[in-house]
Coordinates of C-alpha atoms in Angstrom, one line a residue:
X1 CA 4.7 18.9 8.7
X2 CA 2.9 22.2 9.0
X3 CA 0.6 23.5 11.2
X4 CA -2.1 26.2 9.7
X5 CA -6.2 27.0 10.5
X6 CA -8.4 24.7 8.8
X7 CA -8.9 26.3 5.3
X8 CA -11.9 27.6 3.8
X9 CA -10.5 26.6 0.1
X10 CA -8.8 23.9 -1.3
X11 CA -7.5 25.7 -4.8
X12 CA -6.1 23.2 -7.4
X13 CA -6.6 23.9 -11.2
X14 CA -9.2 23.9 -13.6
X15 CA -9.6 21.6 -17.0
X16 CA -8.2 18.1 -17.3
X17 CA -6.6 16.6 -14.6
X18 CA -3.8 14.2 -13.6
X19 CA -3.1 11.4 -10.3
X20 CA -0.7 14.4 -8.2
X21 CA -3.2 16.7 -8.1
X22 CA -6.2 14.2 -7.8
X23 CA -4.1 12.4 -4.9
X24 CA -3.2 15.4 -3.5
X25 CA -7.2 16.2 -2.9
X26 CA -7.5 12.9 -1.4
X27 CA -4.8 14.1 1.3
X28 CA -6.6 17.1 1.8
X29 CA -10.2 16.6 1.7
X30 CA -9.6 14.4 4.5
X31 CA -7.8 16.9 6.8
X32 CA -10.2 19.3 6.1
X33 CA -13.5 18.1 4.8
X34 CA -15.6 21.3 5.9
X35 CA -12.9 23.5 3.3
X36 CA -14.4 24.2 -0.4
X37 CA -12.7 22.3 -3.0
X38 CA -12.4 25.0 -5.7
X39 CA -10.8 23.9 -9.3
X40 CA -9.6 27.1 -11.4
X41 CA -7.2 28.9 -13.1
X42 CA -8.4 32.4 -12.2
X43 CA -5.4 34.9 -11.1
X44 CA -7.1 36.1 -7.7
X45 CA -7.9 32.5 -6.7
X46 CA -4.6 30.7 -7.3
X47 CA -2.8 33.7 -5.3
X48 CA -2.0 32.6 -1.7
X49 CA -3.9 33.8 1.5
X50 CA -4.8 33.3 4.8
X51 CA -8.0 31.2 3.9
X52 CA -6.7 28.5 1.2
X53 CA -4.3 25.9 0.2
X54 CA -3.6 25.9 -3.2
X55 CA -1.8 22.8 -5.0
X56 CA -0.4 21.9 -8.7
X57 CA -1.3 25.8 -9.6
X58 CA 0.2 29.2 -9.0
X59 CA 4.1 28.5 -10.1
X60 CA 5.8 28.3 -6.8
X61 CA 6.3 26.5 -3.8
X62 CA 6.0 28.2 -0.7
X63 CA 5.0 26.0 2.4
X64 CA 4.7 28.7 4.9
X65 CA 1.6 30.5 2.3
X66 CA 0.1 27.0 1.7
X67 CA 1.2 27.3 -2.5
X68 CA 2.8 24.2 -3.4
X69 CA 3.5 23.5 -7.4
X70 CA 6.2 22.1 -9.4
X71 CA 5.8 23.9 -12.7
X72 CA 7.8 26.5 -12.3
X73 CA 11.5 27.5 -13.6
X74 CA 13.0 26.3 -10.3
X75 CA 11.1 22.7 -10.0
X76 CA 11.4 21.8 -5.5
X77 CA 13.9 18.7 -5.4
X78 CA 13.8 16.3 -2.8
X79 CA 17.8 15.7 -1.7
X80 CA 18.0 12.6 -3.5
X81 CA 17.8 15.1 -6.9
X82 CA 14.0 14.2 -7.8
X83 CA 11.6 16.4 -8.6
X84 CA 8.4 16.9 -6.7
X85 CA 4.9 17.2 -7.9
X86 CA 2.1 18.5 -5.8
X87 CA 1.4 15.0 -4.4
X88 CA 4.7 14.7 -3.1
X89 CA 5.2 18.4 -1.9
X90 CA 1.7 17.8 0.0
X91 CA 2.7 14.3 1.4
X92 CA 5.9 16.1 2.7
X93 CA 4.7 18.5 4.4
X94 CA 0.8 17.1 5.5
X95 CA 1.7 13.5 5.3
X96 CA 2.0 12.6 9.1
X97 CA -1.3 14.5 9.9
X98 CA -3.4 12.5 7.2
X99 CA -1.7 9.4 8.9
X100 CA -3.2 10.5 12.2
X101 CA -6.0 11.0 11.1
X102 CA -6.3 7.1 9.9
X103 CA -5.9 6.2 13.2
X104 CA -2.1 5.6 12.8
X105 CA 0.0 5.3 15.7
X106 CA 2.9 8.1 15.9
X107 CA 5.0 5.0 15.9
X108 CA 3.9 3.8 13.2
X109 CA 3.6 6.6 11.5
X110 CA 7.3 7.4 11.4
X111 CA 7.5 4.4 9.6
X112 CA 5.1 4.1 7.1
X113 CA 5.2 7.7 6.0
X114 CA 8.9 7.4 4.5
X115 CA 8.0 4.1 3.1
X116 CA 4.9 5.3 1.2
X117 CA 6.9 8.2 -0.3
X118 CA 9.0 5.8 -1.5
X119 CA 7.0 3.1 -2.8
X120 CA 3.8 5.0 -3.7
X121 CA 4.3 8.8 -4.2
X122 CA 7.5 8.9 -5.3
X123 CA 6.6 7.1 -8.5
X124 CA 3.6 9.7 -9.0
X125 CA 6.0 12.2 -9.1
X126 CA 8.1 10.8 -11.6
X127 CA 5.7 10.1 -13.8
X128 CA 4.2 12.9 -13.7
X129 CA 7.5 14.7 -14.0
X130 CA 8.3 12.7 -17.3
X131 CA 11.0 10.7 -15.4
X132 CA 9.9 7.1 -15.3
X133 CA 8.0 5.1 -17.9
X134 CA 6.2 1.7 -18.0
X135 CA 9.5 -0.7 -18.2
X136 CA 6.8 -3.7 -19.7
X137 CA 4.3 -2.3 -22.2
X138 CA 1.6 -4.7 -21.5
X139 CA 1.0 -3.0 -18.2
X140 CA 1.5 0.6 -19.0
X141 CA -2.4 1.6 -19.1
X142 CA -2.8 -0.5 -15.7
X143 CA -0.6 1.9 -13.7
X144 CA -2.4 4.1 -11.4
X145 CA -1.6 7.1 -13.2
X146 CA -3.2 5.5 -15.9
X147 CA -6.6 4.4 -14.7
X148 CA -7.0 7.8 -13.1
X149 CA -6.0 9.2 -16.8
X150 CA -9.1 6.7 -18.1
X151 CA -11.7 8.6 -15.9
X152 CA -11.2 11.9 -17.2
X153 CA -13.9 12.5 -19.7
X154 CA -13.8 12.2 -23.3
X155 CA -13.4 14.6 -25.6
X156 CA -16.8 15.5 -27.0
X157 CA -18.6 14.8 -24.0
X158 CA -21.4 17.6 -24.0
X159 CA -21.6 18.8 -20.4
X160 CA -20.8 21.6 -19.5
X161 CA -18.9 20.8 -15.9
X162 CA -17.7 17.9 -17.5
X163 CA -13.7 17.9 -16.3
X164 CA -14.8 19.0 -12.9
X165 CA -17.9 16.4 -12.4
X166 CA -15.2 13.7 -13.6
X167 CA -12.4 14.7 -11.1
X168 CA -15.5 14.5 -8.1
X169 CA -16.1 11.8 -9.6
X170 CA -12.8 9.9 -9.0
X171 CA -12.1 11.7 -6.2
X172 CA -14.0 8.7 -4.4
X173 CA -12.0 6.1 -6.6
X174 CA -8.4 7.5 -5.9
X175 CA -8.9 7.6 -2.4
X176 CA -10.2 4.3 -2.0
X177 CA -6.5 3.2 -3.3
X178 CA -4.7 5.7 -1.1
X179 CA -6.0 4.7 2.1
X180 CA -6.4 0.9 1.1
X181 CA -3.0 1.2 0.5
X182 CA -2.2 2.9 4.1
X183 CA -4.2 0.2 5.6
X184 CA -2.6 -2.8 4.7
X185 CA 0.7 -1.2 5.8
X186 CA 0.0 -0.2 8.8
X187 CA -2.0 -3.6 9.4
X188 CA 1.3 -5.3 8.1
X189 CA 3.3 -3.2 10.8
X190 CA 0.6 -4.5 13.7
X191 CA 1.5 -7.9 12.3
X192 CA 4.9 -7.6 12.7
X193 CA 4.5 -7.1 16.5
X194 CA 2.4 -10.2 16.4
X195 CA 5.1 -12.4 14.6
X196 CA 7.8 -11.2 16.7
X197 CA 5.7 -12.6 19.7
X198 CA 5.5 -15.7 18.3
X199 CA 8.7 -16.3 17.4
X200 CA 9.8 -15.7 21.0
X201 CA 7.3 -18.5 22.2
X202 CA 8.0 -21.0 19.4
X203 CA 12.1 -20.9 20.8
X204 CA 13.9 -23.4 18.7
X205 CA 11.2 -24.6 17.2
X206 CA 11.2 -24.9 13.3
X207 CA 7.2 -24.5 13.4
X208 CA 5.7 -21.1 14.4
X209 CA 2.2 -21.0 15.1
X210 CA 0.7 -17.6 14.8
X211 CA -3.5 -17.0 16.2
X212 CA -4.5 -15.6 12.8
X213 CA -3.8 -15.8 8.9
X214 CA -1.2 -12.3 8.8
X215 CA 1.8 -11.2 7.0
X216 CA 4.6 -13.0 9.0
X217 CA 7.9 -13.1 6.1
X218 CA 8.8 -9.8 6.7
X219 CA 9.1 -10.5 11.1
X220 CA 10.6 -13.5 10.2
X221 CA 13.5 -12.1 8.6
X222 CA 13.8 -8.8 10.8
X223 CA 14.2 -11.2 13.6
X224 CA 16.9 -13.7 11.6
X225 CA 14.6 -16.5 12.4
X226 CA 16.3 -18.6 10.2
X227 CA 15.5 -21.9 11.8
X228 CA 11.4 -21.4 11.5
X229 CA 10.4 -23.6 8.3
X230 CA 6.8 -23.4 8.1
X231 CA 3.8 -21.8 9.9
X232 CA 0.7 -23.0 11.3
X233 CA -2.7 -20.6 11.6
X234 CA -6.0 -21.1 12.1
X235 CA -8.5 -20.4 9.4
X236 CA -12.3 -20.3 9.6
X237 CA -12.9 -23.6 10.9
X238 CA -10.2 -25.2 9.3
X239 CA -6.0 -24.8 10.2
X240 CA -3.7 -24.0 7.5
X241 CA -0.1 -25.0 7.3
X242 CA 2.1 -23.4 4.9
X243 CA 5.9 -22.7 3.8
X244 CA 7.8 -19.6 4.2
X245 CA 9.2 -17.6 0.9
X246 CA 12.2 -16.7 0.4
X247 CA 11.8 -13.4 -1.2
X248 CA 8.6 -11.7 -1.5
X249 CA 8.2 -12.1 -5.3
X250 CA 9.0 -15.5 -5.4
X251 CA 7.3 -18.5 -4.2
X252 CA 10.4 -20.4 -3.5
X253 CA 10.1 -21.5 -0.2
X254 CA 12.8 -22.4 2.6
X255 CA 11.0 -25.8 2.9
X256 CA 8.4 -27.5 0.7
X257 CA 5.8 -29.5 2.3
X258 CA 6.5 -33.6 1.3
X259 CA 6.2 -34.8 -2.0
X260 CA 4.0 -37.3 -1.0
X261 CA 1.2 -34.9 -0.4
X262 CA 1.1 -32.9 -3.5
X263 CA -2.6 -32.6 -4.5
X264 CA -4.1 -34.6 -2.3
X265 CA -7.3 -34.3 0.0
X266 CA -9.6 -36.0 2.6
X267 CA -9.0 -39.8 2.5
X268 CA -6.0 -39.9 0.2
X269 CA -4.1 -36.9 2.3
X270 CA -4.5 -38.6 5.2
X271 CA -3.5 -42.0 4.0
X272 CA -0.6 -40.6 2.6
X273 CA 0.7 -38.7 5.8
X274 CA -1.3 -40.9 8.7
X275 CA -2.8 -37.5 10.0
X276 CA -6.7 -38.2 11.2
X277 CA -8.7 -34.7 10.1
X278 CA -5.2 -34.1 6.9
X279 CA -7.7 -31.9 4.2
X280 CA -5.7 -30.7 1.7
X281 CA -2.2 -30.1 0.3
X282 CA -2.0 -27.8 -2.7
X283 CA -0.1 -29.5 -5.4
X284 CA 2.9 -26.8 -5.6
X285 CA 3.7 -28.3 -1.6
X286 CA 3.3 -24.0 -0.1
X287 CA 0.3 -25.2 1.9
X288 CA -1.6 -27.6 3.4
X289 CA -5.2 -27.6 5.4
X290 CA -6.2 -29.8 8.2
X291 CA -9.3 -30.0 10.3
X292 CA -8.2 -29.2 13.5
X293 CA -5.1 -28.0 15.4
X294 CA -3.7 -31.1 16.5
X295 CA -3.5 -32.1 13.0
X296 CA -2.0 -29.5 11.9
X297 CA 0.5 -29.8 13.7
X298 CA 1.3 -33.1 13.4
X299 CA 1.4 -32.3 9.7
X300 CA 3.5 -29.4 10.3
X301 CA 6.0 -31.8 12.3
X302 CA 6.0 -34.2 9.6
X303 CA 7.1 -31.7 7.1
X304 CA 9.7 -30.7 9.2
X305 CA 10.8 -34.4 9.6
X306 CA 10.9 -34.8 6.2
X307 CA 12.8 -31.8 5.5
X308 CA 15.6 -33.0 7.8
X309 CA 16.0 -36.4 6.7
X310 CA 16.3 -35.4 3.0
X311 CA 19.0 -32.7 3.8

């Protein structure tokens, strides 16, 4: 992290653009939204000074002028051997102070801003580096890089402004992604704090009840909560009672709800499990809904039950 005067210019280049230099704007229009975003190739303009920060333009990376490109001879390298683009050079060293100006906390922060290097710019970089292609070719015009690719403009579009009135334009776009991404992780590090709570009151139990729908498998697993089987929320008006996944791209759970419930509702759900106010149980057994808390949880014990006795 550095620490300059708010610029007066924010100098990236002119003509078609790319996700670095695009996300790269989204990090720095937000730290400094009174500072002129300028897109140009012109000599004077892309030459450091006191007044700008220039990004993806100018051949060299020197933090201390605010120049930070990767297309020169001598590409930056982060220590794993990797080469930077301008995102990743302008995460590095402005990262923590866009996070802060979320609303992060510092704790937080220290977290989440290694792990969205990793998972989110890390990959830009790459990409835009000629390092890492689509590995399934159904997907490869859905990766970011790709949708920000589709809003350039075409190639006989007949304004005059038309690259820079398309990179305003999804200016708007890319940061709606970067922050929503922030967002959820730091909301998923808030829930952690939550879960562990929980798991501390629930003790032995193999039934943790949490006040709200949140991420919980993550908790779960820092805190080698083995014995918990399934978890219990409220929901609207309704309670929900579902199973715990083993990984997070799978839905195999530790536990499945009882096959006697798959796909059943109202009347026939509670018939099946003799719960008054049962609702629902989805026919893959991951979830379950009931009408109140007390059922819920006599659901949620009667899944556990079940789970022992068939062991």
């Amino acid at each position: 992290m550095i620490s300059i005067q708010p610029p007066a210019f924010l100098v990236t280049h002119s003509g078609g653009f790319h996700a670095d230099e695009l996300l790269s704007s989204v990090i720095l229009t937000r730290l400094f939204p009174n500072a002129e975003l300028i897109r140009t190739r012109d000599i004077a303009l892309i030459t450091p000074g006191d007044d700008r920060i220039i990004y993806d333009v100018g051949r060299d990376y020197d933090a201390e002028a605010c120049i930070f490109d990767h297309h020169q001879k001598d590409v930056p390298l982060r220590d794993c051997g990797n080469p930077y683009s301008s995102f990743g050079l302008i995460w590095k060293h402005f990262g923590f102070q866009y996070l802060e100006a979320l609303g992060v906390p510092d704790a937080d922060a220290a977290v989440l801003h290694p792990e969205f290097d990793q998972d989110f710019v890390l990959p830009i970089d790459l990409m835009d580096n000629g390092k890492l292609s689509t590995a399934q070719p159904e997907l490869s015009d859905l990766t970011l890089p790709a949708l920000i690719e589709s809003l350039k403009p075409v190639y006989d579009d007949p304004r005059q402004d038309a690259d820079n009135q398309a990179f305003m334009a999804a200016l708007p776009i890319a940061r709606a992604f970067v922050e929503a991404r922030i967002t959820r992780k730091a909301a998923r590090l808030r829930a952690e704090a939550e879960v562990l709570t929980a798991i501390k009151a629930a003790g032995d139990s193999q039934i943790l009840e949490l006040p709200r729908g949140m991420p919980f498998r993550a908790a779960v697993e820092s805190a080698g909560a083995d014995h918990l089987l399934f978890v219990v929320h409220p929901r609207d008006t309704d309670w929900t009672l579902t199973g715990i996944r083993l990984r997070e791209d799978s839905f195999e759970l530790r536990a499945d709800l009882p096959k006697a419930w798959a796909g059943l509702t109202d009347e026939a759900l509670e018939k099946a499990c003799g719960v008054k106010g049962a609702a629902f149980c989805h026919n893959g057994r991951f979830i379950a809904v009931a009408k109140s808390r007390d059922a819920i949880l006599n659901m949620a014990q009667l899944a556990v039950d079940d789970v022992l006795t068939s062991a």
